[in-house]
XYZ file of C-alpha atoms in Angstrom:
626
model
C 23.162 5.910 31.566
C 22.426 2.357 32.736
C 23.868 -0.872 31.116
C 20.095 -1.514 29.375
C 19.965 2.183 28.058
C 23.751 1.640 27.330
C 22.848 -1.010 25.483
C 20.029 0.395 23.179
C 22.720 3.377 22.178
C 24.853 0.562 21.077
C 22.597 -0.702 19.094
C 21.237 2.301 17.012
C 24.296 3.258 16.758
C 25.369 0.152 14.769
C 22.466 -0.279 12.650
C 20.821 2.929 12.111
C 23.383 4.712 9.531
C 24.403 1.984 7.699
C 20.806 0.958 7.467
C 19.975 4.266 6.121
C 22.754 4.299 3.730
C 22.088 0.321 2.673
C 18.262 2.109 1.791
C 19.559 5.225 -0.101
C 21.791 3.743 -2.503
C 19.249 1.561 -3.210
C 16.908 4.241 -3.964
C 19.308 6.237 -5.283
C 20.757 3.931 -8.164
C 16.297 2.921 -9.126
C 16.080 6.663 -9.535
C 18.768 7.095 -11.981
C 18.332 4.162 -14.172
C 15.156 5.228 -13.857
C 15.043 9.082 -14.616
C 17.365 8.199 -17.877
C 14.846 5.813 -19.725
C 10.902 7.184 -20.297
C 9.387 6.981 -17.129
C 7.665 10.157 -15.460
C 11.080 11.365 -13.833
C 12.928 11.582 -16.821
C 12.948 15.305 -17.858
C 11.633 16.880 -14.634
C 13.431 20.338 -13.524
C 16.063 20.675 -11.376
C 13.560 22.335 -8.174
C 11.516 18.814 -8.848
C 15.191 16.835 -9.190
C 15.792 18.285 -5.656
C 12.995 17.802 -3.748
C 13.175 14.312 -4.814
C 16.629 14.130 -3.390
C 15.081 14.781 -0.184
C 12.149 12.744 -0.364
C 14.528 9.308 -1.483
C 16.340 10.714 2.157
C 13.011 11.192 4.303
C 11.268 7.665 3.190
C 15.445 6.019 3.180
C 15.295 7.407 7.062
C 12.302 5.703 7.610
C 13.057 2.780 6.538
C 16.072 3.088 8.346
C 14.385 3.720 11.581
C 11.608 0.631 11.408
C 14.818 -0.942 10.363
C 16.841 -0.896 13.689
C 14.207 -0.839 15.816
C 13.110 -4.474 14.894
C 17.418 -5.015 15.222
C 17.020 -3.453 18.701
C 14.362 -6.262 19.453
C 15.585 -8.938 18.631
C 19.251 -7.796 19.863
C 17.191 -7.303 23.372
C 15.114 -9.376 24.241
C 16.129 -12.851 21.929
C 18.851 -15.961 21.906
C 21.718 -14.787 20.839
C 21.702 -17.604 17.690
C 18.746 -15.332 16.351
C 20.746 -11.530 16.869
C 22.556 -12.550 13.794
C 19.358 -12.046 11.828
C 18.998 -8.726 11.018
C 22.173 -9.306 9.696
C 21.123 -11.413 7.297
C 17.854 -9.678 6.719
C 20.153 -6.713 5.288
C 22.676 -9.178 3.461
C 19.964 -10.300 1.291
C 18.507 -7.026 0.456
C 21.825 -6.194 -0.849
C 22.053 -8.923 -2.403
C 18.912 -8.471 -4.397
C 19.863 -5.387 -5.133
C 23.432 -6.447 -6.531
C 20.955 -8.829 -8.749
C 19.043 -5.770 -10.179
C 22.595 -3.953 -11.142
C 23.991 -6.990 -12.414
C 20.673 -7.395 -14.302
C 20.769 -4.030 -15.603
C 24.700 -4.260 -16.882
C 24.227 -7.806 -18.991
C 21.015 -6.204 -20.489
C 22.196 -2.845 -21.315
C 25.829 -3.849 -22.412
C 24.783 -7.185 -24.335
C 21.317 -6.683 -24.593
C 20.370 -10.103 -22.877
C 19.749 -11.351 -19.676
C 17.482 -12.988 -17.555
C 14.046 -10.623 -19.163
C 15.199 -11.757 -22.496
C 16.246 -15.323 -21.679
C 15.622 -17.696 -18.276
C 18.940 -20.153 -18.679
C 19.369 -22.040 -15.072
C 23.358 -20.504 -15.282
C 22.652 -17.400 -15.892
C 20.489 -17.483 -12.535
C 22.655 -18.747 -10.955
C 25.749 -17.067 -11.544
C 24.050 -13.898 -10.786
C 23.260 -14.980 -7.398
C 26.520 -16.413 -6.846
C 27.222 -12.505 -7.464
C 25.132 -10.659 -5.921
C 25.113 -12.766 -2.936
C 29.558 -11.896 -3.509
C 28.950 -8.200 -3.848
C 26.227 -7.937 -0.803
C 28.691 -9.794 2.082
C 31.650 -6.932 -0.131
C 29.140 -4.050 0.681
C 27.753 -5.485 4.148
C 31.109 -5.367 5.453
C 32.335 -1.449 3.280
C 29.454 0.126 5.103
C 28.974 -1.772 8.751
C 32.452 -1.260 8.705
C 32.765 -5.210 9.513
C 36.582 -5.774 9.899
C 36.384 -9.652 9.007
C 34.825 -9.445 5.687
C 37.847 -9.860 4.430
C 38.976 -12.802 6.623
C 39.463 -16.633 5.261
C 36.014 -17.545 7.992
C 33.730 -14.751 5.253
C 35.457 -16.117 2.519
C 34.219 -19.904 3.584
C 30.722 -18.799 4.990
C 31.238 -16.814 1.228
C 31.333 -19.597 -1.466
C 28.848 -21.965 1.170
C 25.904 -18.868 1.246
C 27.168 -18.977 -2.640
C 26.959 -22.801 -3.045
C 23.992 -22.800 -1.208
C 22.190 -20.287 -3.205
C 22.917 -22.134 -6.585
C 21.816 -25.305 -5.071
C 18.758 -23.232 -3.755
C 18.092 -21.756 -7.531
C 18.710 -25.704 -8.951
C 15.651 -27.200 -6.581
C 13.460 -24.421 -6.677
C 14.065 -24.740 -10.803
C 12.816 -27.957 -10.687
C 10.655 -28.519 -7.627
C 8.883 -25.360 -6.645
C 5.303 -24.889 -7.222
C 4.385 -21.351 -7.902
C 0.979 -21.963 -6.331
C 3.063 -20.982 -3.023
C 2.258 -17.335 -4.281
C -1.365 -17.734 -4.695
C -2.713 -14.675 -2.921
C -4.331 -14.484 -0.074
C -8.592 -15.130 0.038
C -10.067 -11.976 -1.122
C -12.844 -10.325 1.535
C -16.348 -11.701 1.673
C -19.437 -9.292 0.839
C -23.297 -9.237 -1.045
C -22.269 -6.752 -3.334
C -22.626 -8.134 -7.178
C -19.637 -9.326 -8.797
C -18.140 -6.958 -11.929
C -15.804 -8.951 -15.118
C -14.348 -6.638 -17.229
C -12.999 -8.173 -20.511
C -11.223 -5.857 -22.982
C -8.948 -7.073 -25.764
C -6.518 -4.594 -27.983
C -7.448 -2.901 -30.476
C -10.842 -3.551 -31.880
C -13.043 -2.586 -34.400
C -17.030 -3.036 -33.428
C -17.481 -2.947 -37.268
C -15.067 -6.461 -37.423
C -17.099 -7.457 -35.436
C -20.100 -10.121 -36.006
C -21.929 -9.242 -33.307
C -21.767 -5.269 -34.854
C -23.505 -6.496 -38.272
C -19.301 -7.286 -39.846
C -20.720 -9.896 -43.246
C -17.701 -12.394 -41.199
C -18.727 -14.361 -38.372
C -15.921 -12.923 -36.037
C -18.014 -13.759 -32.969
C -20.377 -16.678 -33.028
C -19.884 -17.113 -29.401
C -21.119 -13.363 -28.796
C -23.717 -13.130 -31.202
C -25.721 -16.169 -30.593
C -25.409 -14.651 -26.774
C -26.371 -11.261 -28.167
C -29.632 -11.128 -26.428
C -28.466 -10.943 -22.937
C -26.517 -8.001 -23.366
C -27.187 -4.498 -23.568
C -25.184 -3.430 -26.742
C -24.176 -0.199 -27.584
C -23.830 0.340 -30.696
C -22.174 3.666 -31.186
C -19.222 3.836 -28.539
C -15.816 5.793 -28.948
C -12.410 5.534 -26.911
C -11.453 8.421 -24.801
C -7.579 7.694 -25.991
C -5.517 6.673 -28.487
C -3.387 4.343 -26.695
C -3.996 1.467 -24.126
C -2.768 3.629 -21.053
C -4.162 6.979 -21.404
C -7.345 4.524 -22.306
C -7.854 2.322 -19.083
C -6.375 5.017 -16.426
C -9.513 7.409 -17.396
C -11.942 3.539 -17.708
C -10.804 3.224 -14.290
C -11.139 6.602 -13.259
C -13.911 8.043 -14.870
C -12.046 11.142 -15.379
C -10.968 12.359 -19.100
C -6.775 11.390 -20.097
C -6.302 15.140 -19.890
C -7.633 15.476 -16.686
C -6.120 13.102 -14.723
C -3.153 13.988 -16.977
C -1.841 10.240 -18.172
C -2.439 10.109 -22.317
C 0.631 7.705 -22.131
C 3.968 6.464 -20.537
C 5.337 7.840 -18.775
C 2.211 9.891 -17.229
C 1.268 8.888 -14.166
C -1.368 9.693 -11.566
C -0.175 12.519 -9.319
C -1.808 14.549 -6.165
C -5.158 13.995 -4.899
C -5.515 11.807 -8.508
C -3.683 8.797 -7.538
C -6.884 8.203 -5.038
C -9.245 8.586 -7.083
C -10.149 5.531 -8.910
C -13.443 3.585 -9.273
C -11.493 0.161 -7.335
C -10.750 2.220 -5.411
C -14.125 3.140 -4.582
C -15.496 -1.370 -4.957
C -12.403 -1.700 -1.854
C -14.209 0.358 0.225
C -17.391 -1.689 -0.317
C -15.366 -4.925 0.747
C -14.776 -6.349 -2.887
C -11.566 -8.295 -4.058
C -9.637 -6.320 -6.941
C -7.627 -7.503 -9.072
C -5.875 -6.246 -12.596
C -4.601 -8.954 -15.193
C -3.352 -6.658 -18.130
C 0.250 -5.923 -19.343
C 2.647 -4.562 -16.720
C 4.085 -1.061 -17.410
C 1.594 -0.007 -20.442
C -1.686 -1.280 -17.727
C -0.064 -1.322 -14.398
C -1.933 0.192 -11.357
C 1.607 0.769 -10.180
C 3.435 1.579 -12.874
C 0.863 4.729 -13.139
C 0.598 5.089 -9.508
C -3.076 4.484 -8.804
C -2.827 4.581 -4.998
C -5.026 1.662 -2.999
C -7.248 0.099 -6.538
C -6.248 -3.349 -6.628
C -5.630 -5.939 -3.827
C -3.619 -7.606 -6.908
C -1.715 -6.156 -9.915
C -0.754 -7.943 -13.164
C -0.349 -11.747 -10.453
C 1.414 -9.319 -7.609
C 0.574 -8.911 -4.657
C 0.161 -5.175 -3.655
C 1.630 -4.055 -0.143
C 1.429 -0.244 -0.301
C 2.598 0.533 3.127
C 4.842 3.251 3.256
C 3.372 4.275 -0.450
C 0.377 4.409 1.217
C 1.002 6.536 3.539
C 3.346 9.132 1.914
C 1.249 12.647 1.462
C -0.020 13.344 -2.072
C 2.947 16.180 -3.229
C 5.492 13.054 -2.813
C 4.204 11.588 -6.309
C 7.311 10.914 -7.824
C 8.583 9.204 -4.878
C 5.955 7.428 -3.986
C 5.964 6.219 -7.803
C 9.773 5.314 -7.674
C 9.363 3.660 -3.831
C 7.149 1.647 -5.637
C 8.406 0.778 -9.332
C 11.984 -0.145 -7.063
C 10.093 -2.615 -4.501
C 8.100 -4.081 -7.733
C 11.926 -4.585 -9.439
C 12.895 -5.852 -6.323
C 10.008 -8.427 -5.819
C 10.749 -9.438 -9.902
C 14.296 -9.959 -9.549
C 13.882 -12.091 -6.254
C 11.541 -14.841 -7.745
C 13.594 -14.626 -11.286
C 16.989 -15.157 -9.989
C 15.821 -17.991 -7.401
C 13.436 -19.277 -10.259
C 9.649 -18.819 -8.692
C 8.988 -17.143 -12.085
C 10.175 -15.911 -15.083
C 11.151 -12.284 -15.732
C 8.254 -10.073 -17.582
C 9.336 -8.552 -20.859
C 6.284 -6.322 -21.409
C 7.603 -4.329 -24.449
C 8.497 -7.993 -26.120
C 5.285 -8.840 -26.074
C 3.565 -5.440 -27.407
C 5.977 -5.205 -30.019
C 7.124 -8.572 -31.077
C 3.931 -10.202 -30.731
C 4.970 -12.204 -28.434
C 1.298 -12.383 -26.634
C 0.066 -15.743 -25.499
C 1.981 -16.389 -23.109
C 0.759 -13.162 -21.533
C -2.453 -13.706 -22.300
C -2.245 -17.948 -21.103
C -1.101 -15.892 -17.700
C -3.730 -13.584 -17.344
C -6.963 -15.361 -18.799
C -5.432 -18.127 -15.718
C -5.743 -15.389 -13.332
C -9.382 -14.228 -14.166
C -11.144 -18.144 -13.970
C -9.411 -18.293 -10.734
C -10.454 -15.484 -9.607
C -14.642 -16.282 -10.243
C -13.402 -18.878 -8.134
C -13.064 -16.860 -5.058
C -15.076 -15.481 -2.615
C -17.881 -12.756 -3.914
C -17.780 -10.128 -4.021
C -14.692 -9.849 -6.660
C -14.054 -6.884 -9.071
C -11.722 -8.153 -12.504
C -10.354 -5.684 -15.029
C -8.503 -7.378 -17.903
C -7.189 -6.396 -21.124
C -5.527 -9.166 -23.859
C -3.246 -8.541 -26.411
C -4.389 -11.303 -29.370
C -5.492 -8.683 -30.676
C -3.313 -6.126 -31.056
C -1.283 -4.910 -34.327
C -0.048 -5.461 -36.975
C 1.406 -8.811 -36.896
C -1.602 -11.432 -35.165
C -0.708 -14.297 -33.014
C -3.499 -16.253 -34.357
C -4.455 -19.558 -31.852
C -7.149 -21.141 -34.084
C -7.087 -20.685 -37.711
C -9.994 -19.973 -39.360
C -9.960 -17.465 -42.393
C -6.192 -17.332 -42.333
C -6.183 -20.971 -42.338
C -3.673 -22.125 -44.432
C -2.134 -18.850 -44.858
C 1.591 -17.061 -43.887
C 1.376 -14.016 -42.115
C 4.239 -11.540 -44.754
C 2.779 -9.022 -43.671
C 0.822 -5.866 -41.054
C -2.856 -5.775 -40.763
C -3.386 -8.947 -42.270
C -7.258 -8.758 -43.088
C -7.889 -12.461 -42.522
C -5.226 -12.859 -39.152
C -7.214 -9.860 -37.525
C -10.715 -11.203 -38.008
C -9.160 -14.901 -36.396
C -7.554 -13.311 -33.638
C -11.326 -11.249 -32.592
C -12.776 -14.784 -33.087
C -9.789 -15.538 -30.342
C -11.358 -13.795 -27.943
C -15.050 -14.455 -28.757
C -14.108 -18.105 -27.787
C -12.194 -16.183 -24.686
C -15.337 -14.557 -23.505
C -17.243 -18.177 -24.298
C -14.769 -19.114 -21.572
C -15.188 -17.105 -18.956
C -18.849 -16.980 -19.120
C -18.843 -20.462 -18.696
C -16.935 -20.325 -16.031
C -19.092 -18.005 -13.876
C -22.165 -20.437 -15.179
C -20.881 -23.142 -14.131
C -18.983 -21.396 -11.153
C -22.961 -20.590 -10.192
C -22.306 -16.441 -10.469
C -23.016 -16.042 -13.889
C -26.704 -13.967 -12.768
C -24.149 -13.124 -9.726
C -21.920 -10.540 -12.541
C -21.832 -7.707 -14.668
C -19.992 -9.451 -17.453
C -18.593 -6.167 -19.756
C -17.050 -7.211 -23.345
C -14.934 -4.458 -24.435
C -11.597 -2.113 -26.572
C -9.611 0.208 -25.926
C -9.654 1.902 -28.665
C -9.740 0.768 -32.336
C -7.146 -0.890 -34.864
C -4.285 0.541 -35.586
C -4.300 3.041 -32.528
C -7.217 4.785 -33.965
C -10.764 7.111 -32.040
C -12.260 7.719 -34.338
C -13.457 3.864 -34.683
C -16.722 2.425 -32.914
C -15.211 -0.377 -29.952
C -17.194 -2.633 -29.011
C -19.316 -1.999 -25.860
C -21.411 -5.206 -24.324
C -22.854 -5.316 -20.768
C -24.292 -8.484 -19.700
C -26.162 -7.408 -16.044
C -27.250 -9.722 -13.809
C -30.487 -11.705 -14.948
C -29.851 -9.868 -18.334
C -31.324 -6.513 -17.252
C -30.884 -4.002 -19.578
C -30.539 -6.337 -22.406
C -31.285 -4.580 -26.059
C -29.465 -2.546 -28.453
C -29.117 1.324 -28.120
C -28.022 3.953 -30.578
C -26.817 6.816 -28.865
C -22.982 7.906 -28.705
C -21.586 6.403 -25.630
C -18.088 6.431 -24.252
C -15.442 4.387 -21.839
C -15.921 6.904 -19.559
C -19.422 6.882 -19.336
C -18.956 2.569 -17.811
C -17.566 3.786 -13.800
C -20.916 5.852 -13.317
C -22.923 3.334 -14.893
C -21.307 0.402 -12.551
C -21.726 2.679 -9.214
C -25.784 3.738 -10.695
C -26.040 -0.298 -10.572
C -24.327 -0.742 -7.388
C -26.247 2.284 -5.888
C -23.513 4.487 -4.679
C -22.946 8.197 -5.490
C -21.008 9.428 -8.305
C -18.404 11.820 -7.116
C -18.031 14.918 -8.275
C -14.464 14.167 -9.625
C -15.642 11.724 -12.014
C -17.440 12.616 -15.435
C -19.265 10.225 -17.770
C -23.238 9.763 -17.520
C -24.837 6.835 -16.597
C -25.997 4.205 -19.179
C -29.005 2.426 -16.898
C -30.807 5.327 -18.145
C -29.188 5.596 -22.144
C -32.494 6.901 -23.718
C -32.066 9.575 -21.420
C -28.948 10.767 -22.643
C -28.886 13.929 -25.206
C -28.157 12.317 -28.415
C -25.682 15.488 -29.472
C -23.820 14.931 -26.821
C -20.020 15.484 -27.091
C -17.587 12.946 -26.625
C -13.514 13.936 -26.059
C -10.768 11.836 -26.900
C -7.144 12.161 -26.983
C -3.649 11.124 -28.478
C -0.020 10.935 -29.761
C 1.267 11.622 -33.055
C 1.806 8.761 -35.195
C 5.660 7.378 -35.783
C 6.575 9.468 -32.867
C 9.307 8.129 -30.657
C 8.022 7.134 -27.581
C 11.156 8.424 -25.960
C 10.278 11.957 -27.873
C 6.313 12.037 -27.592
C 6.825 13.600 -23.487
C 4.189 14.783 -20.598
C 0.482 14.745 -21.446
C 0.948 18.475 -19.560
C 3.094 19.211 -22.182
C 1.357 18.668 -25.417
C 4.293 19.045 -27.356
C 3.186 15.357 -29.492
C -0.078 15.404 -28.638
C -3.737 15.326 -30.174
C -7.349 16.242 -28.781
C -10.856 15.185 -31.039
C -14.580 16.477 -30.350
C -16.531 13.300 -31.627
C -20.194 14.723 -31.881
C -22.948 13.029 -33.813
C -21.094 11.273 -36.711
C -18.525 14.061 -37.358
C -15.118 13.885 -35.382
C -12.942 17.212 -35.151
C -9.583 17.313 -34.394
C -7.101 19.456 -33.227
C -3.537 18.174 -32.596
C -0.411 19.929 -31.142
C 1.573 20.951 -34.749
C -1.343 23.038 -35.113
C -1.609 25.523 -32.020
C 1.899 26.156 -32.947
C 1.851 30.455 -34.129
C -1.563 30.508 -33.040
C -3.702 34.461 -33.170
C -4.441 34.448 -29.822
C -6.442 36.918 -30.896
C -8.382 35.662 -33.563
C -7.931 31.861 -32.565
C -11.210 29.697 -34.194
C -10.084 31.673 -38.040
C -6.316 30.931 -37.410
C -7.725 27.072 -36.985
C -10.238 26.451 -39.398
C -7.809 25.676 -41.575
C -5.846 23.076 -39.475
C -8.408 21.405 -38.059
C -8.870 18.171 -39.029
C -12.656 16.819 -39.688
C -14.062 13.309 -40.162
C -17.388 11.710 -41.095
C -17.927 8.184 -39.089
C -19.208 5.478 -39.686
C -21.567 5.730 -37.137
C -25.524 4.984 -36.772
C -26.187 7.401 -34.182
C -29.582 8.736 -33.140
C -28.663 12.147 -33.660
C -31.579 14.202 -35.449
C -30.998 13.804 -38.938
C -29.286 16.905 -39.757
C -28.216 18.250 -36.401
C -24.916 18.667 -34.971
C -22.727 21.827 -34.509
C -20.649 24.766 -36.571
C -17.374 24.099 -37.252
C -16.368 27.452 -34.788
C -18.782 25.381 -32.104
C -16.496 22.852 -32.507
C -13.539 24.724 -32.210
C -14.395 26.072 -29.154
C -14.829 23.311 -27.760
C -11.927 21.791 -28.132
C -10.017 25.177 -27.289
C -11.950 25.394 -23.792
C -10.935 22.194 -22.888
C -7.445 22.479 -23.740
C -8.369 25.616 -20.903
C -8.974 23.991 -17.916
C -5.795 22.128 -18.488
C -2.733 23.529 -20.539
C -0.956 26.397 -21.009
C -1.023 26.456 -24.901
C 2.042 28.944 -25.584
C 4.486 29.856 -22.874
C 3.438 32.030 -20.299
C 0.149 32.630 -21.436
C -2.939 30.426 -19.703
C -5.178 29.334 -22.791
C -8.349 31.163 -21.136
C -6.811 34.167 -22.411
C -7.841 33.183 -25.646
C -10.984 35.483 -27.627
C -12.989 32.286 -28.055
C -16.333 33.937 -27.415
């Protein structure tokens, strides 16, 4: 063996296995954490866990090979002073890993940490402790005998001091603009901006006929928009609603109704923004971490920037569709690693999306998102911006500009004056974006969509807003047919002249006058007052519901109604268990039209039969529903 070959062999042996151990320990830790809380990994069968373990070993091996190749090249072809870089890289990685461990530990034990506070002293403590533990772990894994020497101790404290000084510097002097996203791709297609706010009923908006002027701007500009008077959501919860909106696939068909549901298999690569990416669009998502995140819902290749974070798919894009859980875990681990890095070193505060949703702490998140939207509009075209805001999320409303609620105290949930004011705040946000588009010369080069994810109190029976301003006010007017959020992606593709893929359902609204007024719309949800950790996956359908909307009637079957079903006479069994509601809509259905109760039940059962096994070991397609 020649000397260069011997050197390469020795260097490979020195780096490959220890780095593999580092990467695998990190991924294994992330797996153990995510598997013990609501996530796609919770409750996986033993066989799936074994498969996932082998996949994590495979990913760790790939990362170790890449690292080893880089380290060998540094050692063979660089100056001696640079050969320490691979060691520094591993120590930095381990320090970030230890930061995650420390943060999770103190947050679990003391219910406090960088997710709930951003005290500088805490960041200094985490930075020092992480570096100290990282060096100890590095010495153990790489069998560096000098780890416990006085020289290393002096290096440790020097590095910790430098790290703490760096934290102080960043805390006071760092510029967030240093982390601005890359420039967008150029193109000639029309821009698309989606403005959505949580839980808005159309009947609470002045532009839809509400007696209160809750939408002064939209009411003034209504003649520029195509206004759909009878639009319905396809899901009662934000996650399922937005995922189906972006994929053009019904929630039960794509398997995403409520976290921790994720897209799996080929579904993870099928989305409307992914198609736009092939057309050269720059795609950004400004919504809610965890509840509406391309990475959290495993929407591969959909966005360039997701909730402010630049997406670098790398390995996750190369993994096959059968690796959906390990791909999701890997993306989640990298996201947390980046979040801890920026949080510990004070570049940005930790996000706590649960607090933002459950405690009404939405001002900061909404402000961050609207600033992101406005900045994206200033960048080169074409761009696709999906945004979702929480100012209208109940039951408490963080009103920015009191009008109806002026002088009042919000003493209980769902106070109407505060809800109406939150809608006025959203109307003001729409005005801000509209004016920015106009001032930048992009208004008539942009499709602007105003909508909501579901009705108030997480209802799929209430009409939601759906208003579309096409370039040069094309298609403006009011439309009475029942439509759904699922129709938006096919509509936009049709406008762009792009064929609708076979996997995408819904209908283009460009020819809404051709829509069947008696069309059937499906919507899904979870049972109210169920602990989030107990809901289960959409595919299990244990705490879920499905609703059929047709004309001004809605028929709902929930999972308890299916228990003990007579498979020979399912319609007779369900007649007394189905929930029937008359909707407050102004549909253009012919008077006296509509389907019978049995027809509605048959359609509901057929929908479930395409995606579920209703009883253990028996396909619902075996039901006698003809």
